[in-house]
Amino acid sequence: MKWFVALAFIGIVVSLASALFFMLKGGRGDPGDETARSGRMVRALAMRVGLSVALFLCILLAWKLGYIHPTGIGAGQ
């Protein structure tokens, strides 16, 4: 489970970085290039949101199935 969470988090960060790259890439180009670049950025951000939601749902499912258990930070105090 730790590897899955780590890989999903890395995927989320890479997707966010690629959206940043597409946002900053280019300069003064034709309007068609701007539309294509904007579409790539939107696709990368949509993938990031999808990965985040999927990770959250997988963590909830793992908790319900008993694969992970909450520790309760500070519960012993």
Short mmCIF file of N, CA and C in Angstrom, two decimals:
data_model
loop_
_atom_site.label_atom_id
_atom_site.label_comp_id
_atom_site.label_asym_id
_atom_site.label_seq_id
_atom_site.Cartn_x
_atom_site.Cartn_y
_atom_site.Cartn_z
N MET A 1 0.82 -1.19 0.00
CA MET A 1 0.00 0.00 0.00
C MET A 1 0.87 1.26 0.00
N LYS A 2 2.00 1.19 0.71
CA LYS A 2 2.89 2.35 0.74
C LYS A 2 3.42 2.68 -0.65
N TRP A 3 3.74 1.64 -1.42
CA TRP A 3 4.26 1.86 -2.77
C TRP A 3 3.19 2.45 -3.68
N PHE A 4 1.97 1.99 -3.53
CA PHE A 4 0.87 2.52 -4.34
C PHE A 4 0.65 4.00 -4.06
N VAL A 5 0.64 4.36 -2.80
CA VAL A 5 0.44 5.77 -2.43
C VAL A 5 1.61 6.61 -2.93
N ALA A 6 2.82 6.11 -2.79
CA ALA A 6 3.99 6.85 -3.25
C ALA A 6 3.96 7.04 -4.77
N LEU A 7 3.61 5.99 -5.51
CA LEU A 7 3.55 6.10 -6.97
C LEU A 7 2.43 7.05 -7.41
N ALA A 8 1.30 6.98 -6.74
CA ALA A 8 0.20 7.88 -7.08
C ALA A 8 0.58 9.33 -6.79
N PHE A 9 1.25 9.56 -5.67
CA PHE A 9 1.69 10.92 -5.34
C PHE A 9 2.70 11.43 -6.35
N ILE A 10 3.62 10.58 -6.77
CA ILE A 10 4.59 10.99 -7.80
C ILE A 10 3.87 11.31 -9.10
N GLY A 11 2.87 10.50 -9.47
CA GLY A 11 2.09 10.78 -10.67
C GLY A 11 1.37 12.11 -10.59
N ILE A 12 0.84 12.43 -9.42
CA ILE A 12 0.15 13.70 -9.22
C ILE A 12 1.12 14.87 -9.39
N VAL A 13 2.29 14.76 -8.80
CA VAL A 13 3.28 15.83 -8.89
C VAL A 13 3.78 15.99 -10.33
N VAL A 14 4.01 14.88 -11.03
CA VAL A 14 4.46 14.95 -12.42
C VAL A 14 3.39 15.59 -13.30
N SER A 15 2.15 15.24 -13.07
CA SER A 15 1.06 15.84 -13.85
C SER A 15 0.97 17.34 -13.59
N LEU A 16 1.14 17.74 -12.35
CA LEU A 16 1.11 19.16 -12.02
C LEU A 16 2.29 19.89 -12.66
N ALA A 17 3.46 19.26 -12.66
CA ALA A 17 4.63 19.87 -13.29
C ALA A 17 4.46 19.99 -14.80
N SER A 18 3.85 18.99 -15.42
CA SER A 18 3.65 19.08 -16.87
C SER A 18 2.63 20.17 -17.21
N ALA A 19 1.63 20.37 -16.36
CA ALA A 19 0.68 21.46 -16.59
C ALA A 19 1.39 22.81 -16.47
N LEU A 20 2.29 22.93 -15.50
CA LEU A 20 3.06 24.15 -15.36
C LEU A 20 3.94 24.38 -16.59
N PHE A 21 4.55 23.32 -17.09
CA PHE A 21 5.39 23.42 -18.28
C PHE A 21 4.58 23.92 -19.48
N PHE A 22 3.41 23.33 -19.69
CA PHE A 22 2.58 23.74 -20.82
C PHE A 22 2.06 25.17 -20.65
N MET A 23 1.88 25.60 -19.39
CA MET A 23 1.41 26.96 -19.16
C MET A 23 2.52 27.97 -19.49
N LEU A 24 3.76 27.64 -19.14
CA LEU A 24 4.86 28.58 -19.32
C LEU A 24 5.54 28.47 -20.68
N LYS A 25 5.31 27.38 -21.38
CA LYS A 25 5.99 27.11 -22.65
C LYS A 25 5.55 28.10 -23.73
N GLY A 26 6.47 28.38 -24.62
CA GLY A 26 6.13 29.20 -25.78
C GLY A 26 6.32 30.67 -25.52
N GLY A 27 5.80 31.42 -26.41
CA GLY A 27 5.92 32.86 -26.32
C GLY A 27 4.88 33.47 -27.21
N ARG A 28 5.35 34.14 -28.22
CA ARG A 28 4.44 34.77 -29.17
C ARG A 28 4.26 33.85 -30.36
N GLY A 29 3.22 33.04 -30.30
CA GLY A 29 2.94 32.10 -31.38
C GLY A 29 1.60 32.41 -32.01
N ASP A 30 1.25 31.59 -32.96
CA ASP A 30 -0.05 31.78 -33.59
C ASP A 30 -1.16 31.32 -32.64
N PRO A 31 -2.39 31.80 -32.83
CA PRO A 31 -3.49 31.44 -31.93
C PRO A 31 -3.77 29.94 -31.89
N GLY A 32 -3.50 29.22 -32.96
CA GLY A 32 -3.72 27.77 -32.96
C GLY A 32 -2.79 27.07 -32.00
N ASP A 33 -1.56 27.57 -31.90
CA ASP A 33 -0.60 26.99 -30.97
C ASP A 33 -1.05 27.25 -29.53
N GLU A 34 -1.60 28.42 -29.29
CA GLU A 34 -2.10 28.77 -27.95
C GLU A 34 -3.23 27.84 -27.54
N THR A 35 -4.12 27.52 -28.46
CA THR A 35 -5.25 26.64 -28.16
C THR A 35 -4.75 25.23 -27.86
N ALA A 36 -3.80 24.75 -28.63
CA ALA A 36 -3.26 23.40 -28.40
C ALA A 36 -2.54 23.33 -27.06
N ARG A 37 -1.78 24.38 -26.74
CA ARG A 37 -1.05 24.40 -25.47
C ARG A 37 -2.03 24.46 -24.29
N SER A 38 -3.08 25.25 -24.44
CA SER A 38 -4.10 25.34 -23.39
C SER A 38 -4.80 24.00 -23.19
N GLY A 39 -5.06 23.31 -24.30
CA GLY A 39 -5.71 21.99 -24.20
C GLY A 39 -4.84 20.98 -23.49
N ARG A 40 -3.53 21.02 -23.74
CA ARG A 40 -2.62 20.11 -23.05
C ARG A 40 -2.57 20.41 -21.56
N MET A 41 -2.57 21.69 -21.22
CA MET A 41 -2.53 22.08 -19.82
C MET A 41 -3.81 21.61 -19.10
N VAL A 42 -4.95 21.81 -19.73
CA VAL A 42 -6.22 21.38 -19.13
C VAL A 42 -6.24 19.87 -18.97
N ARG A 43 -5.73 19.14 -19.95
CA ARG A 43 -5.69 17.67 -19.87
C ARG A 43 -4.79 17.22 -18.71
N ALA A 44 -3.64 17.87 -18.54
CA ALA A 44 -2.73 17.51 -17.45
C ALA A 44 -3.36 17.80 -16.10
N LEU A 45 -4.06 18.94 -15.98
CA LEU A 45 -4.71 19.26 -14.71
C LEU A 45 -5.88 18.32 -14.43
N ALA A 46 -6.60 17.93 -15.47
CA ALA A 46 -7.69 16.98 -15.29
C ALA A 46 -7.14 15.62 -14.84
N MET A 47 -6.00 15.23 -15.37
CA MET A 47 -5.38 13.97 -14.96
C MET A 47 -4.96 14.05 -13.49
N ARG A 48 -4.46 15.20 -13.08
CA ARG A 48 -4.05 15.38 -11.68
C ARG A 48 -5.26 15.25 -10.75
N VAL A 49 -6.36 15.87 -11.12
CA VAL A 49 -7.57 15.77 -10.30
C VAL A 49 -8.06 14.33 -10.26
N GLY A 50 -8.04 13.65 -11.41
CA GLY A 50 -8.48 12.27 -11.46
C GLY A 50 -7.61 11.36 -10.60
N LEU A 51 -6.30 11.56 -10.66
CA LEU A 51 -5.39 10.76 -9.83
C LEU A 51 -5.62 11.03 -8.35
N SER A 52 -5.85 12.28 -8.00
CA SER A 52 -6.09 12.63 -6.59
C SER A 52 -7.37 11.98 -6.07
N VAL A 53 -8.42 12.03 -6.85
CA VAL A 53 -9.69 11.42 -6.44
C VAL A 53 -9.55 9.91 -6.35
N ALA A 54 -8.87 9.31 -7.33
CA ALA A 54 -8.66 7.85 -7.31
C ALA A 54 -7.84 7.43 -6.10
N LEU A 55 -6.81 8.20 -5.77
CA LEU A 55 -5.99 7.89 -4.59
C LEU A 55 -6.82 7.98 -3.32
N PHE A 56 -7.63 9.02 -3.21
CA PHE A 56 -8.49 9.18 -2.03
C PHE A 56 -9.46 8.02 -1.90
N LEU A 57 -10.09 7.63 -3.01
CA LEU A 57 -11.04 6.52 -2.97
C LEU A 57 -10.36 5.20 -2.64
N CYS A 58 -9.16 4.99 -3.15
CA CYS A 58 -8.41 3.76 -2.85
C CYS A 58 -8.02 3.70 -1.37
N ILE A 59 -7.65 4.84 -0.81
CA ILE A 59 -7.32 4.87 0.61
C ILE A 59 -8.56 4.59 1.46
N LEU A 60 -9.69 5.17 1.08
CA LEU A 60 -10.93 4.88 1.79
C LEU A 60 -11.31 3.40 1.70
N LEU A 61 -11.17 2.82 0.51
CA LEU A 61 -11.49 1.41 0.32
C LEU A 61 -10.55 0.52 1.12
N ALA A 62 -9.26 0.85 1.13
CA ALA A 62 -8.30 0.06 1.91
C ALA A 62 -8.61 0.13 3.40
N TRP A 63 -9.07 1.28 3.87
CA TRP A 63 -9.45 1.42 5.27
C TRP A 63 -10.69 0.58 5.58
N LYS A 64 -11.68 0.61 4.69
CA LYS A 64 -12.90 -0.17 4.89
C LYS A 64 -12.63 -1.68 4.87
N LEU A 65 -11.69 -2.11 4.02
CA LEU A 65 -11.37 -3.53 3.92
C LEU A 65 -10.39 -3.99 5.00
N GLY A 66 -9.85 -3.06 5.77
CA GLY A 66 -8.96 -3.42 6.86
C GLY A 66 -7.50 -3.51 6.49
N TYR A 67 -7.12 -3.06 5.31
CA TYR A 67 -5.71 -3.10 4.91
C TYR A 67 -4.88 -2.06 5.65
N ILE A 68 -5.49 -0.94 5.99
CA ILE A 68 -4.80 0.10 6.75
C ILE A 68 -5.65 0.45 7.96
N HIS A 69 -5.00 0.91 9.03
CA HIS A 69 -5.70 1.24 10.26
C HIS A 69 -5.24 2.61 10.72
N PRO A 70 -6.19 3.44 11.18
CA PRO A 70 -5.78 4.74 11.71
C PRO A 70 -5.07 4.54 13.05
N THR A 71 -4.06 5.35 13.29
CA THR A 71 -3.29 5.21 14.52
C THR A 71 -3.75 6.20 15.56
N GLY A 72 -4.39 7.26 15.19
CA GLY A 72 -4.84 8.25 16.16
C GLY A 72 -3.68 8.98 16.77
N ILE A 73 -3.16 9.95 16.08
CA ILE A 73 -1.99 10.69 16.57
C ILE A 73 -2.35 11.33 17.90
N GLY A 74 -1.56 11.05 18.89
CA GLY A 74 -1.78 11.61 20.22
C GLY A 74 -2.90 10.93 20.99
N ALA A 75 -3.32 9.74 20.59
CA ALA A 75 -4.43 9.06 21.26
C ALA A 75 -4.05 8.58 22.66
N GLY A 76 -2.77 8.35 22.91
CA GLY A 76 -2.34 7.84 24.19
C GLY A 76 -2.20 8.90 25.27
N GLN A 77 -2.47 10.13 24.93
CA GLN A 77 -2.28 11.22 25.91
C GLN A 77 -3.54 11.50 26.66
#
